[in-house]
Tab-separated table of C-alpha atoms in Angstrom:
chain	number	residue	atom	x	y	z
A	1	MET	CA	0.705	-8.242	13.792
A	2	LEU	CA	-1.419	-8.161	10.664
A	3	LEU	CA	-3.337	-11.620	11.197
A	4	VAL	CA	-3.863	-11.538	15.096
A	5	ARG	CA	-7.597	-10.229	16.168
A	6	ASN	CA	-6.996	-8.550	19.327
A	7	ALA	CA	-6.172	-4.794	19.228
A	8	VAL	CA	-3.903	-5.574	22.213
A	9	HIS	CA	-2.192	-8.114	20.424
A	10	ALA	CA	-1.701	-6.778	17.427
A	11	ALA	CA	-0.257	-3.171	19.490
A	12	LEU	CA	2.160	-5.173	21.323
A	13	PHE	CA	3.764	-7.291	18.157
A	14	LEU	CA	3.846	-3.728	16.433
A	15	ILE	CA	6.621	-3.251	19.354
A	16	VAL	CA	8.439	-5.539	18.317
A	17	ASN	CA	8.425	-4.630	15.092
A	18	PHE	CA	9.625	-0.897	16.402
A	19	PHE	CA	12.030	-3.107	17.832
A	20	CYS	CA	13.396	-4.972	14.872
A	21	LEU	CA	13.769	-1.862	13.181
A	22	ALA	CA	15.890	-0.334	15.780
A	23	VAL	CA	18.506	-3.020	15.256
A	24	PHE	CA	18.514	-2.848	11.639
A	25	TYR	CA	19.721	1.221	12.109
A	26	LEU	CA	21.715	-0.376	14.378
A	27	LEU	CA	23.309	-1.860	11.873
A	28	LEU	CA	23.556	0.728	9.984
A	29	ASP	CA	25.927	2.534	12.193
A	30	ALA	CA	22.844	5.205	13.164
A	31	PRO	CA	23.181	5.081	16.837
A	32	PHE	CA	20.844	7.736	17.928
A	33	LEU	CA	18.130	6.146	15.010
A	34	PHE	CA	18.405	3.450	16.842
A	35	ALA	CA	17.789	5.002	20.697
A	36	VAL	CA	14.760	7.291	19.293
A	37	GLN	CA	13.552	4.126	18.052
A	38	ILE	CA	13.510	2.170	21.018
A	39	VAL	CA	12.278	5.570	23.712
A	40	VAL	CA	10.257	7.459	21.700
A	41	TYR	CA	8.032	4.747	19.179
A	42	ALA	CA	8.766	1.300	20.747
A	43	GLY	CA	8.580	3.728	24.160
A	44	ALA	CA	6.289	6.844	23.791
A	45	ILE	CA	4.431	5.898	21.319
A	46	MET	CA	3.305	2.451	21.959
A	47	VAL	CA	2.247	3.339	25.048
A	48	LEU	CA	0.347	5.992	23.817
A	49	PHE	CA	-1.626	3.553	21.703
A	50	LEU	CA	-1.859	0.357	24.624
A	51	PHE	CA	-3.428	3.049	27.022
A	52	VAL	CA	-6.239	4.550	24.202
A	53	ILE	CA	-6.662	0.908	23.575
A	54	MET	CA	-7.266	0.080	26.853
A	55	LEU	CA	-9.313	3.142	28.132
A	56	LEU	CA	-11.864	2.318	24.501
A	57	GLY	CA	-12.248	-0.958	25.976
A	58	VAL	CA	-12.086	-2.932	22.672
A	59	ASP	CA	-12.327	-6.120	24.461
A	60	SER	CA	-15.572	-6.009	24.620
A	61	GLY	CA	-18.432	-7.827	23.431
A	62	VAL	CA	-19.373	-5.786	20.635
A	63	PRO	CA	-18.689	-8.126	17.153
A	64	VAL	CA	-15.856	-6.535	14.292
A	65	ARG	CA	-16.786	-6.836	11.155
A	66	GLU	CA	-15.137	-5.102	7.755
A	67	ARG	CA	-16.663	-2.510	6.648
A	68	LEU	CA	-14.377	-1.887	3.677
A	69	LEU	CA	-14.452	-5.661	1.829
A	70	ILE	CA	-12.113	-4.041	-0.921
A	71	GLN	CA	-9.409	-3.211	2.065
A	72	ARG	CA	-7.913	-7.068	2.994
A	73	PRO	CA	-7.681	-8.111	-0.778
A	74	LEU	CA	-5.831	-4.287	-1.641
A	75	ALA	CA	-3.559	-4.899	1.791
A	76	PHE	CA	-1.870	-8.120	-0.314
A	77	VAL	CA	-2.170	-6.595	-3.277
A	78	LEU	CA	0.127	-3.744	-1.700
A	79	ALA	CA	2.033	-6.387	-0.335
A	80	ALA	CA	2.876	-8.444	-2.868
A	81	ALA	CA	3.662	-5.091	-4.940
A	82	PHE	CA	6.369	-3.848	-2.100
A	83	VAL	CA	7.850	-7.732	-1.977
A	84	VAL	CA	8.757	-7.232	-5.529
A	85	GLU	CA	9.628	-3.829	-5.403
A	86	LEU	CA	12.521	-5.057	-2.425
A	87	PHE	CA	13.408	-8.041	-4.309
A	88	LEU	CA	14.218	-5.754	-7.664
A	89	ALA	CA	15.971	-2.894	-4.988
A	90	ILE	CA	18.064	-5.383	-3.868
A	91	ARG	CA	18.866	-6.793	-7.122
A	92	ALA	CA	20.135	-3.676	-8.140
A	93	GLY	CA	22.186	-2.680	-5.459
A	94	VAL	CA	20.776	-0.002	-3.759
A	95	GLY	CA	21.484	0.528	-0.422
A	96	PHE	CA	25.642	-1.394	-0.866
A	97	ALA	CA	27.317	1.780	-1.427
A	98	THR	CA	31.102	0.542	0.332
A	99	ARG	CA	31.866	4.399	0.752
A	100	ALA	CA	29.660	7.265	1.478
A	101	PRO	CA	29.952	10.611	-0.167
A	102	ASP	CA	32.024	13.476	1.133
A	103	VAL	CA	28.992	15.566	1.751
A	104	PHE	CA	28.890	13.728	5.616
A	105	ALA	CA	32.101	15.294	6.511
A	106	ALA	CA	29.466	17.930	9.012
A	107	ASN	CA	29.191	15.898	11.158
A	108	ASP	CA	32.612	14.844	12.353
A	109	GLY	CA	32.099	14.618	15.394
A	110	GLY	CA	29.455	12.807	14.913
A	111	ASN	CA	25.548	12.381	13.817
A	112	THR	CA	24.581	11.919	17.834
A	113	GLN	CA	26.655	15.062	19.030
A	114	ALA	CA	25.320	16.863	16.107
A	115	VAL	CA	21.323	16.653	17.308
A	116	ALA	CA	22.053	16.894	20.319
A	117	LYS	CA	24.225	20.063	19.929
A	118	VAL	CA	21.109	21.022	18.510
A	119	LEU	CA	18.727	20.196	20.476
A	120	PHE	CA	20.130	21.738	23.385
A	121	THR	CA	21.164	25.018	22.390
A	122	GLN	CA	19.034	26.469	19.238
A	123	TYR	CA	15.097	24.439	19.753
A	124	PHE	CA	15.653	23.977	23.836
A	125	PHE	CA	12.583	25.973	24.455
A	126	PRO	CA	10.703	24.217	21.595
A	127	PHE	CA	11.723	20.669	23.514
A	128	GLU	CA	10.596	21.267	26.968
A	129	VAL	CA	7.319	22.547	26.030
A	130	THR	CA	6.343	20.054	24.058
A	131	SER	CA	7.373	17.903	26.688
A	132	VAL	CA	5.219	19.693	29.488
A	133	LEU	CA	2.588	20.019	27.155
A	134	LEU	CA	2.454	15.994	26.365
A	135	LEU	CA	3.190	15.168	30.426
A	136	VAL	CA	-0.308	17.716	30.713
A	137	ALA	CA	-2.459	15.714	28.110
A	138	ALA	CA	-1.561	12.235	29.327
A	139	ILE	CA	-2.409	12.994	33.279
A	140	ALA	CA	-6.092	14.767	31.484
A	141	ALA	CA	-6.384	10.915	29.877
A	142	MET	CA	-5.848	9.452	33.456
A	143	VAL	CA	-8.703	12.325	34.589
A	144	LEU	CA	-10.973	11.822	32.191
A	145	ALA	CA	-10.443	7.513	32.034
A	146	HIS	CA	-10.672	7.405	35.730
A	147	ARG	CA	-14.040	5.799	36.056
A	148	LYS	CA	-16.030	5.539	39.593
A	149	ALA	CA	-16.906	2.032	41.328
A	150	PRO	CA	-20.604	1.513	41.022
A	151	THR	CA	-22.198	2.307	44.253
A	152	VAL	CA	-24.065	-0.529	45.635
A	153	THR	CA	-26.999	0.685	48.100
A	154	GLN	CA	-27.959	-1.184	51.298
A	155	ALA	CA	-31.115	-1.714	49.528
A	156	GLU	CA	-29.324	-3.879	46.981
A	157	ILE	CA	-26.981	-5.303	50.377
A	158	ASP	CA	-30.534	-6.667	51.868
A	159	ALA	CA	-32.131	-7.975	48.793
A	160	ALA	CA	-29.074	-10.007	47.749
A	161	ALA	CA	-29.132	-11.318	51.585
A	162	GLY	CA	-32.535	-12.142	51.080
A	163	LYS	CA	-31.715	-14.181	48.379
A	164	LEU	CA	-28.927	-15.828	50.081
A	165	GLU	CA	-31.213	-17.079	52.994
A	166	ALA	CA	-33.838	-18.362	50.435
A	167	GLY	CA	-31.550	-20.137	48.619
A	168	GLU	CA	-32.031	-18.646	45.357
A	169	MET	CA	-28.175	-17.417	45.050
A	170	PRO	CA	-25.314	-20.618	44.982
A	171	VAL	CA	-23.451	-19.317	47.878
A	172	TYR	CA	-19.279	-20.109	47.272
A	173	GLY	CA	-17.039	-22.065	49.568
A	174	ALA	CA	-13.471	-22.243	50.223
A	175	GLY	CA	-13.235	-24.498	46.957
A	176	GLY	CA	-15.085	-21.641	44.761
A	177	ALA	CA	-17.952	-24.628	43.836
A	178	PRO	CA	-21.634	-24.323	44.963
């Protein structure tokens, strides 16, 4: 994802990254986080990212150059530090406990059921208001992004026809060649 120059391809690789993270949640026996990761992040958030990327027209001919020259070396240093930290955490055995502590007894019915109960009882109204606001924002973004097709005047059509008759413009046949 970090080495791709095309922004759309980087966003698609980020979706793959989100799916890998969802699989990790599934392996850790967290089905609710697995579903949320796929539906919310890989689905809704990344569709929004791709929509904004395509709305801004990133594929235009504007050359992209780094403005912060220190950014790339700093990213490599931080990535190396993360790899070292991950190695040390795995070596120390962090996250490999054999038995969960008893504090999780509050969710006897399961984590998914506990979150659903709270979400659809206490927080039902804010949940629905948020969904309506996101829907309105998506419709507004589509209305603002709508571009009208360029209109062609009769004078431009006549000028193009005159150039065709004069032989100044190539005529493409059925084979696609002039």
